[in-house]
mmCIF file of C-alpha atoms in Angstrom:
data_model
loop_
_atom_site.group_PDB
_atom_site.id
_atom_site.type_symbol
_atom_site.label_atom_id
_atom_site.label_comp_id
_atom_site.label_asym_id
_atom_site.label_seq_id
_atom_site.Cartn_x
_atom_site.Cartn_y
_atom_site.Cartn_z
ATOM 1 C CA MET A 1 82.638 39.347 -94.482
ATOM 2 C CA ARG A 2 80.497 41.775 -92.425
ATOM 3 C CA LYS A 3 83.549 43.025 -90.525
ATOM 4 C CA PHE A 4 85.433 43.556 -93.788
ATOM 5 C CA THR A 5 82.504 45.495 -95.276
ATOM 6 C CA THR A 6 82.179 47.655 -92.137
ATOM 7 C CA ILE A 7 85.867 48.596 -92.233
ATOM 8 C CA ILE A 8 85.636 49.581 -95.894
ATOM 9 C CA LEU A 9 82.480 51.653 -95.301
ATOM 10 C CA LEU A 10 84.108 53.507 -92.385
ATOM 11 C CA SER A 11 87.136 54.203 -94.582
ATOM 12 C CA CYS A 12 84.782 55.498 -97.261
ATOM 13 C CA PHE A 13 83.117 57.895 -94.829
ATOM 14 C CA PHE A 14 86.435 59.230 -93.521
ATOM 15 C CA SER A 15 87.849 59.688 -96.996
ATOM 16 C CA VAL A 16 84.813 61.481 -98.393
ATOM 17 C CA VAL A 17 84.196 63.777 -95.427
ATOM 18 C CA CYS A 18 87.696 64.559 -94.173
ATOM 19 C CA ALA A 19 90.000 64.630 -97.179
ATOM 20 C CA GLN A 20 88.101 66.715 -99.740
ATOM 21 C CA ASN A 21 90.514 69.637 -100.081
ATOM 22 C CA ALA A 22 93.644 67.489 -100.326
ATOM 23 C CA ASP A 23 91.761 65.204 -102.711
ATOM 24 C CA ILE A 24 90.853 67.860 -105.264
ATOM 25 C CA ASN A 25 94.252 69.576 -105.054
ATOM 26 C CA LEU A 26 96.110 66.351 -105.768
ATOM 27 C CA LEU A 27 93.681 65.496 -108.533
ATOM 28 C CA LYS A 28 94.244 68.881 -110.186
ATOM 29 C CA SER A 29 98.007 68.346 -110.147
ATOM 30 C CA ILE A 30 97.584 64.972 -111.880
ATOM 31 C CA ASN A 31 94.902 66.050 -114.354
ATOM 32 C CA VAL A 32 95.243 69.655 -115.412
ATOM 33 C CA HIS A 33 98.873 69.735 -116.599
ATOM 34 C CA SER A 34 98.927 66.271 -118.151
ATOM 35 C CA SER A 35 100.995 65.769 -121.295
ATOM 36 C CA PRO A 36 99.434 64.387 -124.490
ATOM 37 C CA PHE A 37 101.476 61.194 -123.989
ATOM 38 C CA MET A 38 100.112 60.615 -120.484
ATOM 39 C CA ARG A 39 96.582 61.408 -121.622
ATOM 40 C CA GLY A 40 96.897 58.779 -124.361
ATOM 41 C CA TYR A 41 98.496 56.323 -121.918
ATOM 42 C CA SER A 42 95.642 56.844 -119.505
ATOM 43 C CA THR A 43 92.986 56.411 -122.181
ATOM 44 C CA VAL A 44 94.459 53.070 -123.261
ATOM 45 C CA PHE A 45 94.740 51.671 -119.731
ATOM 46 C CA SER A 46 91.358 52.991 -118.629
ATOM 47 C CA LYS A 47 89.638 51.358 -121.591
ATOM 48 C CA SER A 48 91.559 48.115 -121.033
ATOM 49 C CA ALA A 49 90.104 47.500 -117.573
ATOM 50 C CA TYR A 50 86.801 45.790 -118.268
ATOM 51 C CA ALA A 51 87.991 44.065 -121.444
ATOM 52 C CA THR A 52 90.898 42.529 -119.532
ATOM 53 C CA VAL A 53 88.874 41.318 -116.564
ATOM 54 C CA VAL A 54 86.486 39.549 -118.934
ATOM 55 C CA ALA A 55 89.285 38.105 -121.074
ATOM 56 C CA VAL A 56 91.285 36.658 -118.164
ATOM 57 C CA PRO A 57 88.738 34.094 -116.887
ATOM 58 C CA VAL A 58 87.485 33.373 -120.430
ATOM 59 C CA VAL A 59 90.992 32.491 -121.629
ATOM 60 C CA MET A 60 91.763 30.533 -118.466
ATOM 61 C CA GLY A 61 88.531 28.556 -118.708
ATOM 62 C CA THR A 62 88.968 27.839 -122.407
ATOM 63 C CA VAL A 63 92.486 26.499 -121.890
ATOM 64 C CA ALA A 64 91.326 24.443 -118.906
ATOM 65 C CA PHE A 65 88.593 22.712 -120.921
ATOM 66 C CA ILE A 66 90.820 22.126 -123.944
ATOM 67 C CA GLN A 67 93.605 20.627 -121.852
ATOM 68 C CA GLY A 68 91.356 18.914 -119.295
ATOM 69 C CA ASP A 69 93.208 20.832 -116.560
ATOM 70 C CA ASP A 70 91.160 20.496 -113.372
ATOM 71 C CA ALA A 71 93.370 22.795 -111.280
ATOM 72 C CA LEU A 72 93.225 25.541 -113.901
ATOM 73 C CA LEU A 73 89.437 25.294 -114.097
ATOM 74 C CA LYS A 74 89.182 25.647 -110.315
ATOM 75 C CA ASN A 75 91.445 28.681 -110.477
ATOM 76 C CA THR A 76 89.219 30.097 -113.213
ATOM 77 C CA ILE A 77 86.160 29.690 -111.013
ATOM 78 C CA TYR A 78 87.989 31.423 -108.159
ATOM 79 C CA VAL A 79 89.004 34.369 -110.345
ATOM 80 C CA GLY A 80 85.445 34.698 -111.630
ATOM 81 C CA ALA A 81 84.035 34.531 -108.101
ATOM 82 C CA SER A 82 86.495 37.215 -106.947
ATOM 83 C CA LEU A 83 85.368 39.520 -109.726
ATOM 84 C CA ALA A 84 81.696 38.874 -108.948
ATOM 85 C CA VAL A 85 82.170 39.608 -105.225
ATOM 86 C CA ASN A 86 84.185 42.708 -106.026
ATOM 87 C CA THR A 87 81.604 44.017 -108.488
ATOM 88 C CA ALA A 88 78.761 43.550 -106.001
ATOM 89 C CA LEU A 89 80.662 45.337 -103.219
ATOM 90 C CA THR A 90 81.811 48.157 -105.491
ATOM 91 C CA LEU A 91 78.353 48.883 -106.864
ATOM 92 C CA GLY A 92 76.845 48.675 -103.389
ATOM 93 C CA MET A 93 79.328 51.201 -102.025
ATOM 94 C CA LYS A 94 78.988 53.530 -104.999
ATOM 95 C CA TYR A 95 75.267 53.974 -104.457
ATOM 96 C CA ALA A 96 75.465 53.840 -100.646
ATOM 97 C CA VAL A 97 77.995 56.705 -100.539
ATOM 98 C CA GLY A 98 76.671 58.551 -103.606
ATOM 99 C CA ARG A 99 79.696 60.792 -104.029
ATOM 100 C CA GLU A 100 79.621 63.243 -106.943
ATOM 101 C CA ARG A 101 82.263 62.977 -109.630
ATOM 102 C CA PRO A 102 84.981 65.624 -109.149
ATOM 103 C CA TYR A 103 84.042 67.486 -112.353
ATOM 104 C CA GLU A 104 80.430 67.644 -111.139
ATOM 105 C CA ARG A 105 81.395 69.112 -107.779
ATOM 106 C CA TYR A 106 84.002 71.469 -109.283
ATOM 107 C CA PRO A 107 82.680 72.359 -112.761
ATOM 108 C CA GLY A 108 85.221 73.863 -115.124
ATOM 109 C CA MET A 109 88.200 73.015 -112.902
ATOM 110 C CA LEU A 110 89.301 69.785 -114.609
ATOM 111 C CA ASP A 111 90.040 68.566 -118.121
ATOM 112 C CA VAL A 112 87.678 65.589 -118.548
ATOM 113 C CA PRO A 113 87.588 64.031 -122.031
ATOM 114 C CA TYR A 114 85.274 61.152 -121.077
ATOM 115 C CA PRO A 115 82.655 62.114 -118.447
ATOM 116 C CA GLU A 116 80.779 59.309 -116.681
ATOM 117 C CA SER A 117 77.429 59.218 -114.937
ATOM 118 C CA SER A 118 77.743 56.757 -112.029
ATOM 119 C CA PRO A 119 78.738 57.807 -108.478
ATOM 120 C CA SER A 120 82.440 58.416 -107.904
ATOM 121 C CA PHE A 121 83.375 56.448 -104.780
ATOM 122 C CA PRO A 122 85.037 53.958 -105.039
ATOM 123 C CA SER A 123 86.635 53.674 -108.480
ATOM 124 C CA GLY A 124 85.112 50.641 -110.184
ATOM 125 C CA HIS A 125 87.843 50.404 -112.827
ATOM 126 C CA THR A 126 90.554 50.422 -110.150
ATOM 127 C CA SER A 127 88.686 47.999 -107.941
ATOM 128 C CA ILE A 128 88.149 45.388 -110.632
ATOM 129 C CA ALA A 129 91.756 45.777 -111.852
ATOM 130 C CA PHE A 130 93.220 45.183 -108.387
ATOM 131 C CA ALA A 131 90.834 42.296 -107.783
ATOM 132 C CA THR A 132 92.128 40.658 -110.970
ATOM 133 C CA ALA A 133 95.789 41.320 -110.162
ATOM 134 C CA THR A 134 95.421 40.032 -106.602
ATOM 135 C CA ALA A 135 93.481 36.925 -107.598
ATOM 136 C CA LEU A 136 96.087 35.987 -110.213
ATOM 137 C CA THR A 137 98.979 36.642 -107.835
ATOM 138 C CA LEU A 138 97.433 34.589 -105.027
ATOM 139 C CA LYS A 139 96.990 31.621 -107.347
ATOM 140 C CA TYR A 140 100.261 32.094 -109.225
ATOM 141 C CA PRO A 141 102.706 33.715 -106.745
ATOM 142 C CA LYS A 142 105.499 34.360 -109.213
ATOM 143 C CA TRP A 143 107.161 37.706 -109.916
ATOM 144 C CA TYR A 144 106.383 37.444 -113.623
ATOM 145 C CA VAL A 145 102.680 37.235 -112.744
ATOM 146 C CA ALA A 146 102.603 39.774 -109.899
ATOM 147 C CA LEU A 147 104.746 42.481 -111.515
ATOM 148 C CA PRO A 148 102.840 42.948 -114.800
ATOM 149 C CA SER A 149 99.481 42.378 -113.074
ATOM 150 C CA TYR A 150 99.999 45.088 -110.477
ATOM 151 C CA PHE A 151 101.681 47.428 -112.968
ATOM 152 C CA TRP A 152 98.567 47.168 -115.123
ATOM 153 C CA ALA A 153 96.241 47.642 -112.135
ATOM 154 C CA ALA A 154 98.205 50.665 -110.879
ATOM 155 C CA SER A 155 98.176 52.158 -114.391
ATOM 156 C CA VAL A 156 94.386 51.751 -114.502
ATOM 157 C CA GLY A 157 94.112 53.537 -111.158
ATOM 158 C CA TYR A 158 96.365 56.381 -112.279
ATOM 159 C CA SER A 159 94.450 56.698 -115.535
ATOM 160 C CA ARG A 160 91.216 57.377 -113.700
ATOM 161 C CA MET A 161 92.770 60.390 -111.990
ATOM 162 C CA ASN A 162 94.633 61.576 -115.073
ATOM 163 C CA LEU A 163 91.348 61.573 -116.993
ATOM 164 C CA GLY A 164 89.705 63.559 -114.200
ATOM 165 C CA VAL A 165 86.908 61.093 -113.435
ATOM 166 C CA HIS A 166 87.980 60.034 -109.918
ATOM 167 C CA TYR A 167 89.501 61.575 -106.817
ATOM 168 C CA PRO A 168 92.679 59.971 -105.408
ATOM 169 C CA THR A 169 90.648 58.609 -102.481
ATOM 170 C CA ASP A 170 88.254 56.950 -104.940
ATOM 171 C CA VAL A 171 91.224 55.179 -106.503
ATOM 172 C CA LEU A 172 92.799 54.247 -103.155
ATOM 173 C CA ALA A 173 89.526 52.811 -101.890
ATOM 174 C CA GLY A 174 89.054 50.932 -105.159
ATOM 175 C CA ALA A 175 92.511 49.368 -104.881
ATOM 176 C CA LEU A 176 91.914 48.306 -101.262
ATOM 177 C CA LEU A 177 88.473 46.962 -102.047
ATOM 178 C CA GLY A 178 89.703 45.055 -105.089
ATOM 179 C CA ALA A 179 92.637 43.451 -103.301
ATOM 180 C CA GLY A 180 90.591 42.786 -100.168
ATOM 181 C CA SER A 181 87.665 41.185 -101.956
ATOM 182 C CA ALA A 182 90.022 38.919 -103.920
ATOM 183 C CA TYR A 183 91.779 37.876 -100.703
ATOM 184 C CA VAL A 184 88.561 37.161 -98.803
ATOM 185 C CA THR A 185 87.240 35.169 -101.763
ATOM 186 C CA TYR A 186 90.553 33.283 -101.867
ATOM 187 C CA LEU A 187 90.150 32.221 -98.225
ATOM 188 C CA LEU A 188 86.573 31.082 -98.841
ATOM 189 C CA ASN A 189 87.632 29.243 -101.986
ATOM 190 C CA GLU A 190 90.412 27.384 -100.160
ATOM 191 C CA TRP A 191 88.011 26.428 -97.361
ATOM 192 C CA PHE A 192 85.415 25.206 -99.855
ATOM 193 C CA TRP A 193 87.781 22.888 -101.722
ATOM 194 C CA GLN A 194 89.280 21.562 -98.508
ATOM 195 C CA LYS A 195 85.794 20.633 -97.346
ATOM 196 C CA ARG A 196 85.212 18.827 -100.647
ATOM 197 C CA GLU A 197 88.629 17.141 -100.379
ATOM 198 C CA ASN A 198 89.639 18.868 -103.606
ATOM 199 C CA LYS A 199 87.429 16.594 -105.725
ATOM 200 C CA ARG A 200 87.889 16.818 -109.472
ATOM 201 C CA ILE A 201 85.347 18.654 -111.606
ATOM 202 C CA ILE A 202 86.867 17.564 -114.932
ATOM 203 C CA TRP A 203 86.759 13.814 -115.540
ATOM 204 C CA TYR A 204 88.158 13.440 -119.038
#
């Protein structure tokens, strides 16, 4: 876990310090000339992020209890743990790096309908979306799970740039952090249940 965190932090430093000009130029091309359709698309997907990541484990857990499905409940716990780990890492990095939002650093350059106040790097919406998509795909490795999950996560990431609230490197780091935290949590989850010989937690 420490090695994983160190790699992400080094990537953060490189991205913030070395890629600023390319970052803002690419962001301008995505944000400034956006069509009304894409702006609406981005608003919908951006606002869907946190509602979806709450709904997924809630629905999974509810179905597991109703049906007495032990495997589904364990998968629910894993998804919830992935999101918790991801949230802790994302918030820690945001305030450790302390990067300004692009519209704060370049006032008047971007069209930003919904300004936000937290630090910019990494993108929390993107991170939590990719953590959800990766966790679901690892537990249910089917195309009809992976394809819509990652399409949604990628749309969330794009929306954050289209709305002018994140640099491309914020979004890239968020995607890597989300997928990575879900994968590391998956490995720990598999180890934990192997140690417990996959004992049931639902007995009815």
